[in-house]
Tab-separated table of C-alpha atoms and ligand atoms in Angstrom:
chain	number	residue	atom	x	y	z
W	1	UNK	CA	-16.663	22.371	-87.308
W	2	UNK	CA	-19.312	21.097	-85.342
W	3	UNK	CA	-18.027	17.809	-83.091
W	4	UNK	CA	-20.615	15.686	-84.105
W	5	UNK	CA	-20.314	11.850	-83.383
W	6	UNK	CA	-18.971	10.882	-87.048
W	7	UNK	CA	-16.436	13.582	-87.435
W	8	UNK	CA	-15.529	12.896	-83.371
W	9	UNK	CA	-14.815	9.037	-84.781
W	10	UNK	CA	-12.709	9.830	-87.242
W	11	UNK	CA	-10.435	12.406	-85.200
W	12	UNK	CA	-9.837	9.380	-82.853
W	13	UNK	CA	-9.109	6.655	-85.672
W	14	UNK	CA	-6.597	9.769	-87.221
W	15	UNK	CA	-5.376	9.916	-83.903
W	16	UNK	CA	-4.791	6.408	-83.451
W	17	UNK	CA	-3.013	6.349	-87.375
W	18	UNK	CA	-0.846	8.858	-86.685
W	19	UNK	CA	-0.063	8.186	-83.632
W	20	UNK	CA	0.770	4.528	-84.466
W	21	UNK	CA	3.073	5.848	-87.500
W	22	UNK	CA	4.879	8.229	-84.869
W	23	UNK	CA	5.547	4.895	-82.646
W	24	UNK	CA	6.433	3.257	-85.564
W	25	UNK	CA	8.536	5.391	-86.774
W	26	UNK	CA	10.479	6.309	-83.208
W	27	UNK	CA	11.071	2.680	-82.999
W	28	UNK	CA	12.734	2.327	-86.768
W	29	UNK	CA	14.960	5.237	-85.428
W	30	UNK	CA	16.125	3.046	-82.245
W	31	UNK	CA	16.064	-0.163	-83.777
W	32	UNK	CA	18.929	0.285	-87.094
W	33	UNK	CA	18.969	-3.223	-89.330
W	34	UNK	CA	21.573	-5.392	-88.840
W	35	UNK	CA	25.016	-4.689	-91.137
W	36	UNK	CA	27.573	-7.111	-91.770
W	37	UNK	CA	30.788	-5.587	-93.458
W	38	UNK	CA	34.190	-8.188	-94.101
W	39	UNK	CA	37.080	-5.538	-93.428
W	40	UNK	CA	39.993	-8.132	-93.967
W	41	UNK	CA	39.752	-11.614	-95.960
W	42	UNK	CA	42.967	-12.610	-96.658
W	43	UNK	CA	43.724	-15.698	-93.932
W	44	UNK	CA	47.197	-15.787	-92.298
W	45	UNK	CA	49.439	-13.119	-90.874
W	46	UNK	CA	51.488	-11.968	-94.321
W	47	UNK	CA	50.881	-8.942	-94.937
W	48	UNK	CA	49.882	-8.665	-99.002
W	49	UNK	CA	50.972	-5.847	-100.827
W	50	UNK	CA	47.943	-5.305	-102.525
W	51	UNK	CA	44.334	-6.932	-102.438
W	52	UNK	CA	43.038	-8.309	-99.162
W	53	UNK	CA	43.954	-7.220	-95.523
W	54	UNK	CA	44.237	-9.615	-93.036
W	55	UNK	CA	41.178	-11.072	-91.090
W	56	UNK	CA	38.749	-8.676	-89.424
W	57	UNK	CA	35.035	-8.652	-89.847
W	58	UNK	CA	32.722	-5.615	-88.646
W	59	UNK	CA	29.097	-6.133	-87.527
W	60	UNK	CA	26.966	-2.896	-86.748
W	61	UNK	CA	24.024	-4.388	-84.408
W	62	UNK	CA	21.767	-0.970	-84.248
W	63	UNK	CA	24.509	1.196	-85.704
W	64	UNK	CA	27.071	-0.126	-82.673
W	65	UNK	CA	30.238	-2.017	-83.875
W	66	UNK	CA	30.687	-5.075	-82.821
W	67	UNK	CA	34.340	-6.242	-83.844
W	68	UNK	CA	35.866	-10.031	-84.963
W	69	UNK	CA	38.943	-9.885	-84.953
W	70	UNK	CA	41.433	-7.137	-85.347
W	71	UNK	CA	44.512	-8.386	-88.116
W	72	UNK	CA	46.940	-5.773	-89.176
W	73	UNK	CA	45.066	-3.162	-90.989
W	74	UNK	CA	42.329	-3.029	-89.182
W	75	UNK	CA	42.184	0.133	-87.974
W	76	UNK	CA	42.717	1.318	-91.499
W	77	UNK	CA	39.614	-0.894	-92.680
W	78	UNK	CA	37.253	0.591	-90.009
W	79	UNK	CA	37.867	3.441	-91.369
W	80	UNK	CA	37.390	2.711	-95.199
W	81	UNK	CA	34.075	1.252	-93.570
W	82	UNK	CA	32.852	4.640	-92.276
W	83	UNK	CA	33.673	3.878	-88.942
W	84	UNK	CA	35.227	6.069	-86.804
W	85	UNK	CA	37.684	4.674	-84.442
W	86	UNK	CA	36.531	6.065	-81.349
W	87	UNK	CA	33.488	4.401	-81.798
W	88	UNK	CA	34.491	0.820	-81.579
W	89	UNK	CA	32.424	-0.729	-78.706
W	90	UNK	CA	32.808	-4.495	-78.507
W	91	UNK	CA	35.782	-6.763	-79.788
W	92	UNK	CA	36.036	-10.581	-80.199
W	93	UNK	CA	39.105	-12.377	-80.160
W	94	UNK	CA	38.281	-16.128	-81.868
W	95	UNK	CA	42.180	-16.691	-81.293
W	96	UNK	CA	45.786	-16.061	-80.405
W	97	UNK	CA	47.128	-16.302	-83.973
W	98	UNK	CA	48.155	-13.237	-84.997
W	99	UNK	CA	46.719	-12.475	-87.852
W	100	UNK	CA	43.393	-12.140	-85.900
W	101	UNK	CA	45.127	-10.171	-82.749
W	102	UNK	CA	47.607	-7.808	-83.974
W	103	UNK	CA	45.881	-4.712	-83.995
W	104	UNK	CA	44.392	-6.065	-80.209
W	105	UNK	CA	46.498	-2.855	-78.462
W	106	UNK	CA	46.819	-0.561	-81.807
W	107	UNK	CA	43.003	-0.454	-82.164
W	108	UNK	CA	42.725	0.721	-78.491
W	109	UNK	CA	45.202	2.848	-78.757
W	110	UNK	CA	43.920	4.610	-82.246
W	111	UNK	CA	40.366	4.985	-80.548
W	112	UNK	CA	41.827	6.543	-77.108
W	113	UNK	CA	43.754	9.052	-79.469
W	114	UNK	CA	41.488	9.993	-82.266
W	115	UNK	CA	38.655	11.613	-79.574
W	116	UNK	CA	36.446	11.402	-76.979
W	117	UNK	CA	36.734	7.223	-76.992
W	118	UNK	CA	34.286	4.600	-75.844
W	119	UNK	CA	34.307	2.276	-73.047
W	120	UNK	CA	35.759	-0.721	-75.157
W	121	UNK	CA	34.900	-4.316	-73.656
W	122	UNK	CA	37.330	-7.298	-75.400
W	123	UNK	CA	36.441	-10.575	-75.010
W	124	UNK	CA	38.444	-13.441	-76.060
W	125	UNK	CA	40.371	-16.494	-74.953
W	126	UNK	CA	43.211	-16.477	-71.780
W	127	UNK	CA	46.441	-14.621	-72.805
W	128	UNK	CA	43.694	-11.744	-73.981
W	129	UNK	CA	44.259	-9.737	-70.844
W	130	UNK	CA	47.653	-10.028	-70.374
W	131	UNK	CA	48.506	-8.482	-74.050
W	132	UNK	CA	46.246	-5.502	-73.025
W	133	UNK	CA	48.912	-5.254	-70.248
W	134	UNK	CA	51.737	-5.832	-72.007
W	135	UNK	CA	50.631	-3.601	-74.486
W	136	UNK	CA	49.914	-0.644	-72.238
W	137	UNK	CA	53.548	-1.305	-70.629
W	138	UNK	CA	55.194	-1.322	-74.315
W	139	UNK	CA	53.337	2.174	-74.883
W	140	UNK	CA	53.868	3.682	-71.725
W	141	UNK	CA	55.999	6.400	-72.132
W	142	UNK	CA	53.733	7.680	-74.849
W	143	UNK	CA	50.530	7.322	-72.702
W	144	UNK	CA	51.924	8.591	-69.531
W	145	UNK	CA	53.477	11.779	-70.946
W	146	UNK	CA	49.660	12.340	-73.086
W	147	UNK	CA	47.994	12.305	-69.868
W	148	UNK	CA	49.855	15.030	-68.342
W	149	UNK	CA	50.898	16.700	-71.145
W	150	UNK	CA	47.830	16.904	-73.400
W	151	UNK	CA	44.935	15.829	-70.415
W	152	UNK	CA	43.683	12.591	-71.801
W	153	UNK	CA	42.066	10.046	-70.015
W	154	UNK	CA	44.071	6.849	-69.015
W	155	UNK	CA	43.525	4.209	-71.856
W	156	UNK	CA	44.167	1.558	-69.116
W	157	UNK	CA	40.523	2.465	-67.683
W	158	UNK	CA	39.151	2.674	-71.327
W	159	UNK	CA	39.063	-1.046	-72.157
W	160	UNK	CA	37.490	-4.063	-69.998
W	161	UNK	CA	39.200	-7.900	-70.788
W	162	UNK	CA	36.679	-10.428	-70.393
W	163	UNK	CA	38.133	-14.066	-70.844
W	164	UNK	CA	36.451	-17.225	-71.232
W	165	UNK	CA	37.793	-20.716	-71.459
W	166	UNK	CA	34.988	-22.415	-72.377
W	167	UNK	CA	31.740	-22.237	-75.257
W	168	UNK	CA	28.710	-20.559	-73.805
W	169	UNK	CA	27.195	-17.345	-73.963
W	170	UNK	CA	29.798	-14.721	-73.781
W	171	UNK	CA	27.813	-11.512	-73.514
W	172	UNK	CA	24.307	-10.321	-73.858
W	173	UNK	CA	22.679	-6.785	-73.921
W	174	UNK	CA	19.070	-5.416	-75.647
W	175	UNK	CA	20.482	-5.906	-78.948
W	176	UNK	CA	22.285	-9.195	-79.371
W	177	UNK	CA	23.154	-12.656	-77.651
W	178	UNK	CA	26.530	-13.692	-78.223
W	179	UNK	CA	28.000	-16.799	-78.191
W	180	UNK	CA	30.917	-19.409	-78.858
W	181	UNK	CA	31.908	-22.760	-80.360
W	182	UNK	CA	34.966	-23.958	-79.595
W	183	UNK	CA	36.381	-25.077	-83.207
W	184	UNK	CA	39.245	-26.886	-84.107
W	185	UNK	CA	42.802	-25.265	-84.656
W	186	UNK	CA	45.827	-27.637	-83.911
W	187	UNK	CA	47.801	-26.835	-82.047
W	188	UNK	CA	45.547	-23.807	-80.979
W	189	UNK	CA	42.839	-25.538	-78.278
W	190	UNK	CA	41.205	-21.937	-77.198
W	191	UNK	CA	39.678	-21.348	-80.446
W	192	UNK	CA	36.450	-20.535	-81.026
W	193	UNK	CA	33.421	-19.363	-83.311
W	194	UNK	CA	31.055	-16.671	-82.394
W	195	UNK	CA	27.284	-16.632	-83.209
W	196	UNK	CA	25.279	-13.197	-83.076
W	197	UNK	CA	22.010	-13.654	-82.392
W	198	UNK	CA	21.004	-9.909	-83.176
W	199	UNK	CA	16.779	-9.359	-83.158
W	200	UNK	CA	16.874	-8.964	-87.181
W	201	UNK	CA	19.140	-11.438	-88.252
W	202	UNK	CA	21.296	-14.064	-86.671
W	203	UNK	CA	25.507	-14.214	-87.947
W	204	UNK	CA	28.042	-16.896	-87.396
W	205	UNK	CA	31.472	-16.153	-87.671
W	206	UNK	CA	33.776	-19.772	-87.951
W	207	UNK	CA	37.119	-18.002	-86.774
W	208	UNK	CA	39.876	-20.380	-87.870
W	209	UNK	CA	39.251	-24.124	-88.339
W	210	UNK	CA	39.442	-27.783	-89.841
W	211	UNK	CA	36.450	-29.151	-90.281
W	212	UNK	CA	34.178	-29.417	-87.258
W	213	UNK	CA	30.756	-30.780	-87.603
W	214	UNK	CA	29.960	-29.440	-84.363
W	215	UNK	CA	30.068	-25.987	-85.959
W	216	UNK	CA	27.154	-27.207	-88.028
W	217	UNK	CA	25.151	-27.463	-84.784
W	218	UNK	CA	26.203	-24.679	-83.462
W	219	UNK	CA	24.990	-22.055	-86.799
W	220	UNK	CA	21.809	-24.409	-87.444
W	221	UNK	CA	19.296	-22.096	-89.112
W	222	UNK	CA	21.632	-18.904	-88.719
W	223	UNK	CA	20.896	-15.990	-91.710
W	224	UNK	CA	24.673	-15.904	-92.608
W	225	UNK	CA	27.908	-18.155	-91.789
W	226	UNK	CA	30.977	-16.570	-92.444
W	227	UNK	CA	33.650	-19.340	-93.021
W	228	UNK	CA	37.030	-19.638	-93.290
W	229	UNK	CA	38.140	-21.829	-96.619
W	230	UNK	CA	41.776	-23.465	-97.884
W	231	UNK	CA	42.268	-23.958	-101.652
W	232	UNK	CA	44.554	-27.225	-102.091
W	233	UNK	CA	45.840	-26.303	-105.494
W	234	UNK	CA	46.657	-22.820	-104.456
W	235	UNK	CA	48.421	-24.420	-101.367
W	236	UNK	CA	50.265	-26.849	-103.285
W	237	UNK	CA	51.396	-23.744	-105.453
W	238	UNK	CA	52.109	-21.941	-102.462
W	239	UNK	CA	54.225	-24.194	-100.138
W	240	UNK	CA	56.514	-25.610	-103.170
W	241	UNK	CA	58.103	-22.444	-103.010
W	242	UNK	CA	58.789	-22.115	-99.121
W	243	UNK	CA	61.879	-23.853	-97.808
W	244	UNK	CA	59.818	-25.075	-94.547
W	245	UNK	CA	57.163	-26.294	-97.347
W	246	UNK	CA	56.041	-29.771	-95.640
W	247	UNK	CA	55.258	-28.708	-92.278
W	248	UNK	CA	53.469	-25.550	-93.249
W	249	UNK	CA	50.978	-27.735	-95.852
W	250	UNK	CA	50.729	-30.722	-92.648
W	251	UNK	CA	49.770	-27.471	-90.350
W	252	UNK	CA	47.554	-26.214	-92.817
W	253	UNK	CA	46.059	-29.249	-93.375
W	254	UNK	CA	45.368	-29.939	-89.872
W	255	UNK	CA	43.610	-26.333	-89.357
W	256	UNK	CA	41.543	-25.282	-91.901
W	257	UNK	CA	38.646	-26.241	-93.901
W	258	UNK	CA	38.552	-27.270	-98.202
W	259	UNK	CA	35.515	-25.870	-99.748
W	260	UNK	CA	34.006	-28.851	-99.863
W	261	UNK	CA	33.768	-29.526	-96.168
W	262	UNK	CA	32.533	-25.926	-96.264
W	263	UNK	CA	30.104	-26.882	-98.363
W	264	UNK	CA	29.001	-29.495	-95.849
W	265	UNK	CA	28.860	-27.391	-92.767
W	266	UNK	CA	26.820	-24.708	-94.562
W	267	UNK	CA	24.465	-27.697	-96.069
W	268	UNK	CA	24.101	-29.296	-92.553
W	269	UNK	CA	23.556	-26.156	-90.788
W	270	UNK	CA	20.979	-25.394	-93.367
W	271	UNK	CA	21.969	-21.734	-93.269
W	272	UNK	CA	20.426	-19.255	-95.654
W	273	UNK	CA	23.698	-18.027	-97.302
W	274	UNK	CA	27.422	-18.693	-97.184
W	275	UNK	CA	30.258	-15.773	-97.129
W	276	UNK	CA	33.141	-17.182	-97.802
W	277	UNK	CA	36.378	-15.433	-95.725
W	278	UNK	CA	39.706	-15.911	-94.869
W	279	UNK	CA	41.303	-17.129	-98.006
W	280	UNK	CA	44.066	-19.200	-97.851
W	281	UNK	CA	46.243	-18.896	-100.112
W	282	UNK	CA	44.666	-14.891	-99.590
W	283	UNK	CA	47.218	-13.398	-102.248
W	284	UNK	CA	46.572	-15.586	-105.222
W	285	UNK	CA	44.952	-13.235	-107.730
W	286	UNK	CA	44.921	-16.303	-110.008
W	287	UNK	CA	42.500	-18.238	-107.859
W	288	UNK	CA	38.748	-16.958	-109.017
W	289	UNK	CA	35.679	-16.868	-107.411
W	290	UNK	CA	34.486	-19.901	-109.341
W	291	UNK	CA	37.473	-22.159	-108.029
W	292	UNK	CA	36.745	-20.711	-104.491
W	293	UNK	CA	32.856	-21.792	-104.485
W	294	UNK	CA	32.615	-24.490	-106.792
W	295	UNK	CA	33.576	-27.605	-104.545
W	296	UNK	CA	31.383	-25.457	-102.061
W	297	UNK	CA	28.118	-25.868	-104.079
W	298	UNK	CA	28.445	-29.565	-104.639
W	299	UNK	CA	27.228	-29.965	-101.086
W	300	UNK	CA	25.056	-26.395	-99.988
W	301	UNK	CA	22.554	-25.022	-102.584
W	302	UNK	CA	21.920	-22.136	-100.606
W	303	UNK	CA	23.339	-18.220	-101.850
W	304	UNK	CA	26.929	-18.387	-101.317
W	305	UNK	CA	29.310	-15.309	-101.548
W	306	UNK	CA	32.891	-14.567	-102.010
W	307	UNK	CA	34.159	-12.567	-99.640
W	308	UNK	CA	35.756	-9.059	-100.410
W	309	UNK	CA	37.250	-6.448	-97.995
W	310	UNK	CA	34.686	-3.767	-97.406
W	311	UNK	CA	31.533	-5.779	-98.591
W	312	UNK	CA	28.760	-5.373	-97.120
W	313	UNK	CA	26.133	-8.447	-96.758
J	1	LIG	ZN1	43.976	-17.031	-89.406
J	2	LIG	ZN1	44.704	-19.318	-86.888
């Protein structure tokens, strides 16, 4: 074919197409969409014999997890996620209850053992890096003898605490800004919510609390809030059949958040949609999803959701 000035023009412009699909489609390669997967959504630290596993939530910000807490079962849940263990990257601690740190040293432990593990950095409040410690010291029999015996690395060098005291920004990279609200959690003071501020989608996560208008500000215009929620009837059902009944409904009073108050926090924050998580009571089967949202929607009119393990929003 003779170059003449026509077919010369449109080589270039099917140079430029092409080449500006290749760029586009290099940069849908790097850049993976924002996933948001509830692992655990039953609140407190019983563990159920069937249904929901206790608190964990799982984002994957360009196909790298990003952890929120780590209740018992987690490790199991990352798994039934697609996740494998070695691959956990970043962890969150909102706080030192135990049905959000259990699995803290575990989940270390199972991604050290399971293959070639990541550098894993925790962040959390104080007390975070002296579990680390005192879990490495409960394990380290174990650990030492894999070292020599089966030529691991040392898990000790695997995982970097970082602990923060007060709401700010608690880390940043290419992907995502992350940072915290401190909430409130009688008599827990270092407790705190975490807002991802990922380039597709921004996700706040309440962690455990009463209500706390201040959370509003904090997730104003966010994509998704994730927030805890207390059913009174189901606590009423629940606590008349404990022996240390009136202190655990005052304490649960005191630290969490009725769906209406929900409701008003979502509606105030004017977020797009509303997962509810951490279900207390988290075992009542007789509780449905209706009876979870509905004094939720009397206040936000946005999509709200009822939080299962392993769904994905
Ligand atoms: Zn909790
Ligand atoms: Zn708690």
């Amino acid at each position: 074919m003779k170059l003449n000035r026509r077919n010369f023009l449109s080589a270039v412009a099917g140079f430029t197409v092409s080449h500006t699909l290749l760029a586009r489609s290099i940069s849908a390669q790097q850049t993976k969409p924002t996933r948001l997967i509830l692992l655990g959504t039953k609140g407190g630290p019983r563990v159920g014999e069937a249904g929901r596993s206790n608190p964990s939530t799982l984002l994957l910000i360009n196909d790298v997890p990003y952890l929120i807490d780590c209740g018992y079962g987690t490790t199991k849940q990352l798994l039934n996620a697609g996740v494998a263990v070695n691959r956990l990257r970043y962890l969150f601690i909102t706080h030192h209850h135990s049905d959000h740190n259990l699995e803290f040293g575990p989940l270390v432990y199972n991604s050290w053992i399971t293959g070639i593990p990541a550098q894993v950095d925790a962040y959390g409040p104080p007390g975070l890096a002296q579990m680390a410690q005192d879990f490495f010291s409960y394990l380290k029999f174990d650990i030492d003898t894999r070292i020599v015996d089966e030529g691991r690395p040392d898990p000790r060098k695997l995982l970097t605490v970082h602990e923060f005291d007060k709401p700010g920004v608690v880390m940043e990279n290419a992907d995502v800004k992350v940072s915290s609200c401190r909430v409130r959690h009688p008599p827990i003071t270092q407790a705190y919510a975490y807002r991802f501020d990922a380039r597709d989608r921004s996700i706040v996560i309440s962690g455990d609390t009463a209500y706390a208008p201040e959370l509003a500000e904090f997730a104003k215009d966010a994509d998704v809030l994730v927030h805890e929620v207390m059913y009174l009837p189901g606590v009423e059902a629940l606590v008349r059949r404990l022996p240390n009944a009136k202190r655990l409904r005052e304490h649960l009073m005191a630290a969490h958040t009725l769906p209406e108050d929900v409701g008003k926090i979502a509606a105030d924050a004017r977020v797009k949609t509303l997962v509810l998580s951490h279900f207390v009571p988290g075992d009542d089967a007789s509780i449905t999803d209706d009876q979870w949202s509905e004094g939720v929607r009397k206040h936000f009119h946005g999509r709200v959701i009822v939080g299962k393990d392993l769904l994905e929003i």
